[in-house]
């Protein structure tokens, strides 16, 4: 049996179909300067996605790097300084994550 | 207290829930290369280059001084997103659900609209990420390909890159920038180029750097 919500606009164009899943936002947080992880069981309720942004804008010679891995209900971020920290640590990252 | 509503789609995945907000379509436009596009706090911007064209998250000030832009607006200030690419680039801006419903509306426990029939919503087709450790030095955009994603050619797609920053300090005087190309065979190529950021003529001697890729593929058909 088909299930789900279908919505149409006044012209009959489909806005939402029973096969669609929307892009839910589960959380937003600042990574700080260190690697870490969080556990969110809601990550198991769809296909995970994330976005990362730099929280400050600085000169190009003093930025750290980030890698994000989502496995099951765990989101892990790895902060690295591929070219050292001699010039100071200039930025953190903000991660927004969710499921679709 | 929210309505406690959960709707499951035909694949038995959650389609709508009153517990979490969704991203809805806000606006679209076409940016010329070098244009600055304002996006507000927590808004996302995705780009839909035409087939055969590419875009980058970096902006060349025409003197080979490159700066980058975030693809999501952050608190405290409007983000002016710098566009760099091979042609004028259509873009799409998404934001937290806010449009009032006409006949159907779902709110969370704080009273925020999480879904309504008055809005069109962001749809993520794929979340792509990985690591290419190949040492390459391709100076021209779009550069060395690190990932390819095939999509349904019947759909109109847009790309939302993640800000990684790995490439920014590959070695003194140069940076690796992430570019995206829509290919004529219905695929996206994510690639890297080595470019100066200080306007100097030398690319330096180091060849050791990380080339992560990370981006979302969005379905923007009918937006």
CSV table of C-alpha atoms in Angstrom, one decimal:
chain,number,residue,atom,x,y,z
A,1,UNK,CA,0.0,0.0,0.0
A,2,UNK,CA,1.3,3.4,-0.9
A,3,UNK,CA,2.0,5.7,2.0
A,4,UNK,CA,3.2,9.3,2.4
A,5,UNK,CA,1.9,12.8,1.7
A,6,UNK,CA,1.3,14.3,-1.6
A,7,UNK,CA,0.8,18.1,-2.0
A,8,UNK,CA,-0.2,20.1,-5.1
A,9,UNK,CA,-0.3,23.8,-5.7
A,10,UNK,CA,-3.4,25.6,-7.0
A,11,UNK,CA,-2.3,24.9,-10.6
A,12,UNK,CA,-2.0,21.2,-9.9
A,13,UNK,CA,1.7,21.1,-9.9
A,14,UNK,CA,3.1,18.6,-7.4
A,15,UNK,CA,4.9,20.1,-4.5
A,16,UNK,CA,5.6,16.9,-2.6
A,17,UNK,CA,5.3,13.3,-3.7
A,18,UNK,CA,5.1,10.1,-1.7
A,19,UNK,CA,8.7,9.2,-2.6
A,20,UNK,CA,10.1,12.5,-1.4
A,21,UNK,CA,11.9,13.0,1.8
A,22,UNK,CA,12.9,16.5,2.8
A,23,UNK,CA,16.1,17.9,4.2
A,24,UNK,CA,15.8,17.9,8.0
A,25,UNK,CA,18.3,19.8,10.1
A,26,UNK,CA,19.3,17.9,13.2
A,27,UNK,CA,21.9,20.3,14.6
A,28,UNK,CA,24.5,23.0,14.3
A,29,UNK,CA,27.6,23.4,16.4
A,30,UNK,CA,31.1,24.9,16.5
A,31,UNK,CA,33.9,22.4,16.4
A,32,UNK,CA,36.3,24.4,18.5
A,33,UNK,CA,40.0,23.8,17.8
A,34,UNK,CA,40.1,20.1,18.4
A,35,UNK,CA,38.9,16.9,16.8
A,36,UNK,CA,35.9,15.2,18.3
A,37,UNK,CA,32.6,13.4,17.8
A,38,UNK,CA,28.9,13.5,18.7
A,39,UNK,CA,26.3,10.7,18.8
A,40,UNK,CA,22.8,11.5,17.5
A,41,UNK,CA,20.5,8.6,17.0
A,42,UNK,CA,18.4,10.8,14.6
A,43,UNK,CA,21.2,10.3,12.0
A,44,UNK,CA,19.8,6.8,11.6
A,45,UNK,CA,16.4,8.1,10.4
A,46,UNK,CA,17.5,9.1,6.8
A,47,UNK,CA,20.5,9.7,4.6
A,48,UNK,CA,23.0,11.9,6.5
A,49,UNK,CA,24.4,15.1,5.1
A,50,UNK,CA,26.4,17.9,6.5
A,51,UNK,CA,27.9,21.3,5.6
A,52,UNK,CA,31.0,22.9,7.0
A,53,UNK,CA,31.9,26.6,7.1
A,54,UNK,CA,34.7,28.6,8.5
A,55,UNK,CA,33.6,30.6,11.4
A,56,UNK,CA,36.0,33.5,10.9
A,57,UNK,CA,37.6,34.9,7.8
A,58,UNK,CA,41.3,35.3,8.0
A,59,UNK,CA,44.4,35.5,5.8
A,60,UNK,CA,44.9,32.4,3.7
A,61,UNK,CA,48.2,31.4,5.3
A,62,UNK,CA,46.9,30.4,8.8
A,63,UNK,CA,43.9,28.1,8.4
A,64,UNK,CA,43.3,24.6,9.8
A,65,UNK,CA,41.6,21.8,7.8
A,66,UNK,CA,38.6,19.6,8.6
A,67,UNK,CA,37.3,16.2,7.6
A,68,UNK,CA,33.9,15.0,8.6
A,69,UNK,CA,32.9,11.3,8.8
A,70,UNK,CA,29.4,10.1,9.5
A,71,UNK,CA,29.1,6.4,10.4
A,72,UNK,CA,25.8,5.1,11.9
A,73,UNK,CA,24.7,7.5,14.6
A,74,UNK,CA,28.2,9.0,15.1
A,75,UNK,CA,29.5,12.2,13.5
A,76,UNK,CA,33.2,12.6,13.8
A,77,UNK,CA,35.3,15.6,12.8
A,78,UNK,CA,39.0,15.7,12.4
A,79,UNK,CA,40.9,19.0,12.7
A,80,UNK,CA,44.3,19.0,11.2
A,81,UNK,CA,47.1,21.6,10.7
A,82,UNK,CA,48.9,20.3,7.6
A,83,UNK,CA,51.3,23.1,7.6
A,84,UNK,CA,51.8,23.5,11.3
A,85,UNK,CA,50.6,26.0,13.9
A,86,UNK,CA,53.6,28.3,14.0
A,87,UNK,CA,51.5,31.1,12.5
A,88,UNK,CA,48.8,30.6,15.2
A,89,UNK,CA,45.5,28.8,15.0
A,90,UNK,CA,43.2,31.2,13.2
A,91,UNK,CA,39.8,29.5,12.7
A,92,UNK,CA,37.3,26.9,13.9
A,93,UNK,CA,34.5,25.4,11.8
A,94,UNK,CA,30.8,25.3,12.2
A,95,UNK,CA,29.1,22.0,11.2
A,96,UNK,CA,25.4,21.8,10.3
A,97,UNK,CA,24.2,18.3,9.9
A,98,UNK,CA,21.0,16.5,9.1
A,99,UNK,CA,19.3,13.8,7.2
A,100,UNK,CA,17.3,13.7,4.0
B,1,UNK,CA,4.6,21.4,22.6
B,2,UNK,CA,4.7,20.4,19.0
B,3,UNK,CA,1.9,18.5,17.2
B,4,UNK,CA,3.8,15.2,17.4
B,5,UNK,CA,3.3,14.7,13.7
B,6,UNK,CA,5.4,12.2,11.7
B,7,UNK,CA,4.7,11.2,8.1
B,8,UNK,CA,6.5,8.4,6.5
B,9,UNK,CA,7.0,8.2,2.8
B,10,UNK,CA,6.6,5.3,0.5
B,11,UNK,CA,10.1,4.0,1.3
B,12,UNK,CA,9.1,4.1,5.0
B,13,UNK,CA,11.6,7.0,5.6
B,14,UNK,CA,10.5,10.0,7.6
B,15,UNK,CA,9.0,12.5,5.2
B,16,UNK,CA,7.9,15.2,7.6
B,17,UNK,CA,8.2,15.4,11.3
B,18,UNK,CA,7.3,18.2,13.7
B,19,UNK,CA,10.6,17.7,15.6
B,20,UNK,CA,13.0,19.2,13.1
B,21,UNK,CA,12.9,22.1,10.7
B,22,UNK,CA,13.5,21.7,6.9
B,23,UNK,CA,15.3,23.9,4.4
B,24,UNK,CA,13.1,25.7,1.9
B,25,UNK,CA,13.8,27.4,-1.4
B,26,UNK,CA,14.3,31.2,-0.9
B,27,UNK,CA,15.4,32.6,-4.2
B,28,UNK,CA,17.4,32.0,-7.3
B,29,UNK,CA,19.4,34.1,-9.7
B,30,UNK,CA,22.2,34.2,-12.2
B,31,UNK,CA,25.6,35.6,-11.1
B,32,UNK,CA,28.3,36.9,-13.3
B,33,UNK,CA,31.8,35.8,-12.6
B,34,UNK,CA,33.2,37.9,-9.8
B,35,UNK,CA,29.8,38.9,-8.5
B,36,UNK,CA,29.2,39.0,-4.8
B,37,UNK,CA,25.9,37.4,-3.7
B,38,UNK,CA,24.6,38.2,-0.2
B,39,UNK,CA,23.3,35.4,1.9
B,40,UNK,CA,21.9,35.7,5.4
B,41,UNK,CA,22.7,33.8,8.5
B,42,UNK,CA,22.1,30.0,8.1
B,43,UNK,CA,21.2,30.3,4.4
B,44,UNK,CA,22.8,28.0,2.0
B,45,UNK,CA,23.8,28.8,-1.5
B,46,UNK,CA,24.2,26.2,-4.3
B,47,UNK,CA,25.4,26.7,-7.8
B,48,UNK,CA,24.1,25.1,-11.1
B,49,UNK,CA,26.7,25.7,-13.8
B,50,UNK,CA,25.5,24.9,-17.3
B,51,UNK,CA,26.9,21.7,-18.9
B,52,UNK,CA,30.5,22.1,-19.7
B,53,UNK,CA,31.1,24.9,-17.3
B,54,UNK,CA,32.6,25.0,-13.9
B,55,UNK,CA,32.6,27.1,-10.7
B,56,UNK,CA,34.8,27.5,-7.7
B,57,UNK,CA,34.4,28.8,-4.2
B,58,UNK,CA,37.2,31.2,-4.7
B,59,UNK,CA,37.3,34.7,-6.1
B,60,UNK,CA,40.1,36.0,-8.3
B,61,UNK,CA,40.4,39.7,-7.8
B,62,UNK,CA,42.0,39.8,-11.3
B,63,UNK,CA,45.4,40.2,-9.8
B,64,UNK,CA,45.7,36.5,-8.7
B,65,UNK,CA,44.8,37.3,-5.1
B,66,UNK,CA,42.3,34.6,-4.2
B,67,UNK,CA,39.8,34.8,-1.4
B,68,UNK,CA,37.1,32.3,-0.5
B,69,UNK,CA,33.5,32.4,0.5
B,70,UNK,CA,31.4,30.3,2.8
B,71,UNK,CA,28.4,28.5,1.2
B,72,UNK,CA,26.4,29.0,4.3
B,73,UNK,CA,25.8,32.3,6.0
B,74,UNK,CA,27.0,32.5,9.6
B,75,UNK,CA,25.8,34.4,12.6
B,76,UNK,CA,26.8,38.0,13.0
B,77,UNK,CA,27.1,39.1,9.4
B,78,UNK,CA,25.8,38.7,6.0
B,79,UNK,CA,28.1,36.6,3.9
B,80,UNK,CA,29.0,38.0,0.5
B,81,UNK,CA,29.7,34.9,-1.6
B,82,UNK,CA,32.4,35.4,-4.3
B,83,UNK,CA,31.7,33.5,-7.5
B,84,UNK,CA,34.5,32.3,-9.7
B,85,UNK,CA,33.8,30.3,-12.8
B,86,UNK,CA,33.9,29.8,-16.5
B,87,UNK,CA,30.6,31.5,-17.3
B,88,UNK,CA,27.6,33.2,-15.7
B,89,UNK,CA,26.4,30.8,-13.0
B,90,UNK,CA,22.8,30.2,-11.9
B,91,UNK,CA,22.5,29.9,-8.1
B,92,UNK,CA,19.9,28.9,-5.6
B,93,UNK,CA,19.5,30.1,-2.0
B,94,UNK,CA,17.8,28.0,0.7
B,95,UNK,CA,16.9,28.9,4.2
B,96,UNK,CA,15.1,27.6,7.3
B,97,UNK,CA,11.5,26.9,6.8
B,98,UNK,CA,9.4,30.0,7.4
B,99,UNK,CA,6.7,30.3,4.7
B,100,UNK,CA,3.2,30.3,6.0
B,101,UNK,CA,1.0,27.5,4.8
B,102,UNK,CA,-2.1,27.9,2.6
B,103,UNK,CA,-4.0,24.8,3.8
B,104,UNK,CA,-1.4,22.7,5.6
B,105,UNK,CA,1.3,23.7,8.1
B,106,UNK,CA,3.4,21.9,10.7
B,107,UNK,CA,5.1,23.7,13.6
B,108,UNK,CA,7.7,22.6,16.1
B,109,UNK,CA,7.5,23.0,19.9
B,110,UNK,CA,8.8,26.5,19.6
B,111,UNK,CA,6.2,27.5,17.1
B,112,UNK,CA,8.6,27.6,14.2
B,113,UNK,CA,7.2,26.4,10.9
B,114,UNK,CA,8.9,23.2,9.9
B,115,UNK,CA,6.7,22.4,6.9
B,116,UNK,CA,4.0,24.1,4.9
B,117,UNK,CA,2.3,23.7,1.6
B,118,UNK,CA,3.3,27.3,0.7
B,119,UNK,CA,7.0,26.5,0.3
B,120,UNK,CA,9.2,24.4,-2.0
B,121,UNK,CA,11.9,22.4,-0.2
B,122,UNK,CA,15.5,21.6,-0.6
B,123,UNK,CA,16.2,18.0,-1.7
B,124,UNK,CA,19.6,16.4,-1.3
B,125,UNK,CA,20.4,13.8,-3.9
B,126,UNK,CA,23.8,12.9,-2.6
B,127,UNK,CA,26.4,13.8,0.0
B,128,UNK,CA,29.8,13.2,-1.4
B,129,UNK,CA,33.1,13.2,0.4
B,130,UNK,CA,36.4,11.5,0.4
B,131,UNK,CA,40.2,11.9,0.0
B,132,UNK,CA,42.4,11.9,-3.0
B,133,UNK,CA,46.0,11.6,-2.1
B,134,UNK,CA,47.3,11.9,-5.6
B,135,UNK,CA,50.0,14.5,-5.9
B,136,UNK,CA,49.1,16.7,-8.8
B,137,UNK,CA,49.9,20.2,-9.8
B,138,UNK,CA,47.4,21.4,-12.4
B,139,UNK,CA,47.5,25.1,-12.6
B,140,UNK,CA,44.5,25.7,-14.8
B,141,UNK,CA,40.8,25.4,-13.7
B,142,UNK,CA,39.0,23.2,-13.4
B,143,UNK,CA,42.1,21.1,-12.8
B,144,UNK,CA,42.8,17.6,-11.4
B,145,UNK,CA,39.6,15.5,-11.0
B,146,UNK,CA,39.2,13.9,-7.5
B,147,UNK,CA,35.6,12.7,-7.7
B,148,UNK,CA,32.9,12.0,-10.3
B,149,UNK,CA,29.2,11.6,-9.5
B,150,UNK,CA,26.6,10.5,-12.1
B,151,UNK,CA,23.1,12.0,-11.8
B,152,UNK,CA,19.8,11.5,-13.5
B,153,UNK,CA,20.0,13.8,-16.6
B,154,UNK,CA,16.3,14.4,-16.4
B,155,UNK,CA,16.8,16.4,-13.2
B,156,UNK,CA,18.2,19.8,-12.8
B,157,UNK,CA,20.9,19.7,-10.2
B,158,UNK,CA,22.9,22.2,-8.1
B,159,UNK,CA,26.1,21.7,-6.1
B,160,UNK,CA,26.7,22.9,-2.6
B,161,UNK,CA,30.4,22.7,-1.7
B,162,UNK,CA,31.6,22.3,1.8
B,163,UNK,CA,34.3,24.6,3.1
B,164,UNK,CA,37.3,22.4,3.9
B,165,UNK,CA,40.2,24.8,3.7
B,166,UNK,CA,42.7,22.0,3.3
B,167,UNK,CA,44.0,23.4,0.1
B,168,UNK,CA,44.5,26.9,1.3
B,169,UNK,CA,48.0,26.5,2.6
B,170,UNK,CA,49.5,23.8,0.5
B,171,UNK,CA,52.7,25.7,0.5
B,172,UNK,CA,53.9,29.2,0.6
B,173,UNK,CA,52.5,31.3,-2.2
B,174,UNK,CA,50.0,28.8,-3.6
B,175,UNK,CA,46.7,27.2,-2.8
B,176,UNK,CA,44.6,24.3,-4.1
B,177,UNK,CA,41.0,25.3,-4.8
B,178,UNK,CA,38.0,23.0,-5.2
B,179,UNK,CA,36.1,23.3,-8.5
B,180,UNK,CA,33.0,21.7,-9.9
B,181,UNK,CA,32.1,20.9,-13.5
B,182,UNK,CA,28.9,19.7,-15.0
B,183,UNK,CA,29.9,17.2,-17.8
B,184,UNK,CA,27.9,16.6,-20.9
B,185,UNK,CA,27.5,12.9,-20.0
B,186,UNK,CA,25.3,13.6,-17.0
B,187,UNK,CA,28.0,13.7,-14.3
B,188,UNK,CA,29.7,16.1,-11.9
B,189,UNK,CA,33.4,16.3,-11.6
B,190,UNK,CA,35.0,17.7,-8.5
B,191,UNK,CA,38.5,18.8,-9.1
B,192,UNK,CA,41.4,20.8,-7.7
B,193,UNK,CA,43.6,23.5,-9.2
B,194,UNK,CA,46.8,24.9,-7.9
B,195,UNK,CA,46.8,28.7,-7.9
B,196,UNK,CA,48.7,31.5,-6.5
B,197,UNK,CA,47.2,33.5,-3.7
B,198,UNK,CA,49.8,36.2,-3.5
B,199,UNK,CA,50.2,37.1,-7.1
B,200,UNK,CA,53.7,35.7,-7.3
B,201,UNK,CA,55.0,33.8,-10.3
B,202,UNK,CA,56.3,30.8,-8.4
B,203,UNK,CA,54.3,27.9,-7.2
B,204,UNK,CA,57.0,26.8,-4.8
B,205,UNK,CA,58.6,23.4,-4.4
B,206,UNK,CA,56.3,21.4,-2.1
B,207,UNK,CA,54.1,18.7,-3.7
B,208,UNK,CA,52.7,17.2,-0.5
B,209,UNK,CA,49.2,18.2,0.3
B,210,UNK,CA,45.7,16.8,1.0
B,211,UNK,CA,42.9,17.0,-1.5
B,212,UNK,CA,39.7,16.3,0.3
B,213,UNK,CA,36.5,16.7,-1.5
B,214,UNK,CA,33.1,17.3,0.1
B,215,UNK,CA,29.9,18.6,-1.5
B,216,UNK,CA,26.1,18.1,-1.6
B,217,UNK,CA,24.2,17.4,-4.8
B,218,UNK,CA,20.8,19.0,-4.8
B,219,UNK,CA,17.7,18.5,-7.0
B,220,UNK,CA,16.5,21.9,-8.0
B,221,UNK,CA,14.1,20.7,-10.7
B,222,UNK,CA,11.0,23.0,-10.9
B,223,UNK,CA,12.5,25.6,-8.5
